C-alpha atoms as a PDB file:
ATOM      1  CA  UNK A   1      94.730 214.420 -29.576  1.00  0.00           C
ATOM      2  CA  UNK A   2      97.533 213.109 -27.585  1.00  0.00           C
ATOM      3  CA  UNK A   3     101.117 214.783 -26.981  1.00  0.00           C
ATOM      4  CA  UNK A   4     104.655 213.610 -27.209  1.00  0.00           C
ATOM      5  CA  UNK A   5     104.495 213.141 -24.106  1.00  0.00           C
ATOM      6  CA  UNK A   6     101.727 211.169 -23.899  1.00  0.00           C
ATOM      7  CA  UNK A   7     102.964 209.149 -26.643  1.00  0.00           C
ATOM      8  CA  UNK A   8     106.153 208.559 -25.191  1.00  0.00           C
ATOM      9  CA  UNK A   9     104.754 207.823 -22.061  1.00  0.00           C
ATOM     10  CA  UNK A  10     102.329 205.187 -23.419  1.00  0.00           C
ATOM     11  CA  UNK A  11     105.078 203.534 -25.245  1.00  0.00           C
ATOM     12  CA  UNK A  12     107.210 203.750 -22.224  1.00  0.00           C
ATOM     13  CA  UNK A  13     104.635 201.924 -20.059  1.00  0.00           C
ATOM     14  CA  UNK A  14     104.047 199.339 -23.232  1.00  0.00           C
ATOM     15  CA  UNK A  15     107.928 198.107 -23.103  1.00  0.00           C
ATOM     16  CA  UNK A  16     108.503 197.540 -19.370  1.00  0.00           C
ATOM     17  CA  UNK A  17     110.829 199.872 -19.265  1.00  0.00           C
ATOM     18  CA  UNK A  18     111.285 201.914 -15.879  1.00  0.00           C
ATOM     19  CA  UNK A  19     112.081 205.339 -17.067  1.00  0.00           C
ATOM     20  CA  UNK A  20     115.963 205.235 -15.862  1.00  0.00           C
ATOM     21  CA  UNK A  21     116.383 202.163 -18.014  1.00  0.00           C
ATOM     22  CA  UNK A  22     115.006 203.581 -21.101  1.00  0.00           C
ATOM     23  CA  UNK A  23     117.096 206.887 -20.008  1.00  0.00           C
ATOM     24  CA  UNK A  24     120.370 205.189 -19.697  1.00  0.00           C
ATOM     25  CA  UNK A  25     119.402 202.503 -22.934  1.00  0.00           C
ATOM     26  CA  UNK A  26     118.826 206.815 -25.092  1.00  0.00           C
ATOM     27  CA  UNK A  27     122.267 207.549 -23.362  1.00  0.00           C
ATOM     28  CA  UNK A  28     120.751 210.618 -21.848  1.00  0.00           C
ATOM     29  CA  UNK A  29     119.857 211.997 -17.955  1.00  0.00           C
ATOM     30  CA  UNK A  30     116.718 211.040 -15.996  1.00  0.00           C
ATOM     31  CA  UNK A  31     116.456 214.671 -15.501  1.00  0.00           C
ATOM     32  CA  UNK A  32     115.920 215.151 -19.389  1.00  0.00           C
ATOM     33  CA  UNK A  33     113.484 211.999 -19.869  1.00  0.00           C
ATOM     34  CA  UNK A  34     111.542 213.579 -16.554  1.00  0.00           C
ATOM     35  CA  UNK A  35     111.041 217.237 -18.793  1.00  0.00           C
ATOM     36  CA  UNK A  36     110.017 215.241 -21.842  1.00  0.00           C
ATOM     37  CA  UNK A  37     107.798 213.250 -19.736  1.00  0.00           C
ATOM     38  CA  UNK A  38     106.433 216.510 -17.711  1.00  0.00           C
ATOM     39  CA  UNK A  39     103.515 219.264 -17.387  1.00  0.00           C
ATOM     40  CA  UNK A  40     105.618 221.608 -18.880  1.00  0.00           C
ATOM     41  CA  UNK A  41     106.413 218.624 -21.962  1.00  0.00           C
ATOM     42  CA  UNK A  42     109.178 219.854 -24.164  1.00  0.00           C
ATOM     43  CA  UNK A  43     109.852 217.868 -27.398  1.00  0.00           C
ATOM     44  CA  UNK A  44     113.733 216.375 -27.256  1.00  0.00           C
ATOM     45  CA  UNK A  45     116.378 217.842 -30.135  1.00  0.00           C
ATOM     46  CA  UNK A  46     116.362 215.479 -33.112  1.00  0.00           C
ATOM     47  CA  UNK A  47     119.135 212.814 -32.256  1.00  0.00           C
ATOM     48  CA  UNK A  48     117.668 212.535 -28.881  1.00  0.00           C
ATOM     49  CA  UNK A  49     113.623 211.703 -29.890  1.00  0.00           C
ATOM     50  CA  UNK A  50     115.749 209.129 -32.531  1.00  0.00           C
ATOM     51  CA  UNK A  51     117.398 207.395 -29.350  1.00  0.00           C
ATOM     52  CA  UNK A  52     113.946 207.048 -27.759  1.00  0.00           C
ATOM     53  CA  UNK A  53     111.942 205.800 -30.519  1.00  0.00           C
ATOM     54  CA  UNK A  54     115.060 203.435 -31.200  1.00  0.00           C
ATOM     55  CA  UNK A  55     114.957 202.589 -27.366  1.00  0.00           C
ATOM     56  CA  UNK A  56     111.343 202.030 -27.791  1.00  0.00           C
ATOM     57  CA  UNK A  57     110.677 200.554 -31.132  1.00  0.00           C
ATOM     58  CA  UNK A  58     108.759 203.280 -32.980  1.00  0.00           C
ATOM     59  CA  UNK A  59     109.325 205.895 -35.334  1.00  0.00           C
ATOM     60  CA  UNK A  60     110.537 209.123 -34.550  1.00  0.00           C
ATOM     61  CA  UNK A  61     107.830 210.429 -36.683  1.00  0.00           C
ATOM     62  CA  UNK A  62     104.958 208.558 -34.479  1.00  0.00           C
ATOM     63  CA  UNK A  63     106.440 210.108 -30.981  1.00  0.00           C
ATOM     64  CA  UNK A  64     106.449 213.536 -32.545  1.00  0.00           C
ATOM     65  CA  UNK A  65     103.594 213.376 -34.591  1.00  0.00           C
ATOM     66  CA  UNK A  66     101.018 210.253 -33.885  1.00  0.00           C
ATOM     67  CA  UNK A  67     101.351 209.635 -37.596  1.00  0.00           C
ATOM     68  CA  UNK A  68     101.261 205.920 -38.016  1.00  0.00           C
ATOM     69  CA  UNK A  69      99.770 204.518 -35.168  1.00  0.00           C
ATOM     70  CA  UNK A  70      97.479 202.335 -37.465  1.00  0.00           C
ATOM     71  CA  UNK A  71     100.579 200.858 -38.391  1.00  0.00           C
ATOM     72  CA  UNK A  72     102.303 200.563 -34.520  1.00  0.00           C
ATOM     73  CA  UNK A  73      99.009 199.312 -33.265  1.00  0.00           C
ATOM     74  CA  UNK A  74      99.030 196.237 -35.903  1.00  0.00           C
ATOM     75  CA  UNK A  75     102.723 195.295 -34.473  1.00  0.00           C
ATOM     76  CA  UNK A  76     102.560 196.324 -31.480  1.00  0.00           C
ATOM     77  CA  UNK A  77     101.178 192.595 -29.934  1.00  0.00           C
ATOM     78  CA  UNK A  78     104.636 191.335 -32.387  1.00  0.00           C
ATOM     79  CA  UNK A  79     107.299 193.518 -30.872  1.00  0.00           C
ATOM     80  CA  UNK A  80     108.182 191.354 -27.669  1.00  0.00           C
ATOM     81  CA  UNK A  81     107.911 188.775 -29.798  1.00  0.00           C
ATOM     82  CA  UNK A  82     110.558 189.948 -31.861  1.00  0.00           C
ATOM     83  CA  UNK A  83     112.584 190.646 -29.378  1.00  0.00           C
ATOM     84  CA  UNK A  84     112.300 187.384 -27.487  1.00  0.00           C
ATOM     85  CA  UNK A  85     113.403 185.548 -31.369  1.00  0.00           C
ATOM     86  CA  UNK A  86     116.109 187.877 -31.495  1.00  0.00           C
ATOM     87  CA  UNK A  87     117.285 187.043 -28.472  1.00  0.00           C
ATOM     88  CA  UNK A  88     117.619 183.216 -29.922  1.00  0.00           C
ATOM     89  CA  UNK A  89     120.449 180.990 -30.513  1.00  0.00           C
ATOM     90  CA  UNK A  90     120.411 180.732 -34.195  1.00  0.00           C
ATOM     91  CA  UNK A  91     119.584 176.753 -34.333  1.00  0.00           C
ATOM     92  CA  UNK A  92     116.906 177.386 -32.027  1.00  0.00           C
ATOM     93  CA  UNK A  93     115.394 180.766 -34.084  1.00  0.00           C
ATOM     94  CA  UNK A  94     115.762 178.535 -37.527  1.00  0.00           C
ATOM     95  CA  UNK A  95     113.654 175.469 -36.095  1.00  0.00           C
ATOM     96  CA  UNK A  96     111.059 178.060 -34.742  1.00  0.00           C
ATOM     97  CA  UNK A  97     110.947 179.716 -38.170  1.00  0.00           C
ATOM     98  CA  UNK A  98     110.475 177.076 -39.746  1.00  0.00           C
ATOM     99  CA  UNK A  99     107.481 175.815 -37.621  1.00  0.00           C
ATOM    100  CA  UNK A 100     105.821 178.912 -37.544  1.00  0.00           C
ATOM    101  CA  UNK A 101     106.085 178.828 -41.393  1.00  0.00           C
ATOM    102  CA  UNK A 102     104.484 175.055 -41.764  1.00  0.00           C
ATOM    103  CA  UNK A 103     101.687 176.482 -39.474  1.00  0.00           C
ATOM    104  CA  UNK A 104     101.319 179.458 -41.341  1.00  0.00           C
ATOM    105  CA  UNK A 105     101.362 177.463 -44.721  1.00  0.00           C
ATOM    106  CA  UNK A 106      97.945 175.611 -43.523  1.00  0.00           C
ATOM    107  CA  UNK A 107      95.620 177.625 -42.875  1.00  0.00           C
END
């Protein structure tokens, strides 16, 4: 069974993220993602684990937990996805929409 720290750890290594981005992105120290992260693995205080799985794009719930990972391992191929059509000019994310829509519609 894996730990919050292992969790977090996967889903660090799954976004890219070097750890100092994904500390400064939580708005908290290195120093703090490093004991999260450790041997010695503490579990963050609420509003901090919510930063992270924000960061991150989970549920707090998963990090602590695990629960859900059915659901996290469905997405989880989708989530760069969604944040590379986020990251779209609007008349640019409506024509891609709509294409992957008429492709969708014919199967």
């Amino acid at each position: 069974m894996q730990t919050f720290a292992q969790r977090l750890r996967e889903e660090i290594e799954y976004s890219g993220l070097l750890q100092k981005e994904l500390a400064d992105k939580a708005g908290i120290k290195k120093r703090a993602l490093d004991m999260y992260l450790g041997s010695q693995a503490s579990i963050p205080p609420a509003d901090v684990a919510v930063r992270l799985a924000k960061v991150l794009g989970v549920t707090v719930e998963y990090l602590v937990t695990g629960e859900g990972k059915e659901e996290f391992a469905k997405r989880r191929p989708f989530r760069r996805l969604e944040e590379d059509f986020a990251a779209l000019p609007d008349d640019i994310a409506k024509s891609v929409e709509a294409m992957v829509h008429a492709i969708a519609s014919h199967k």
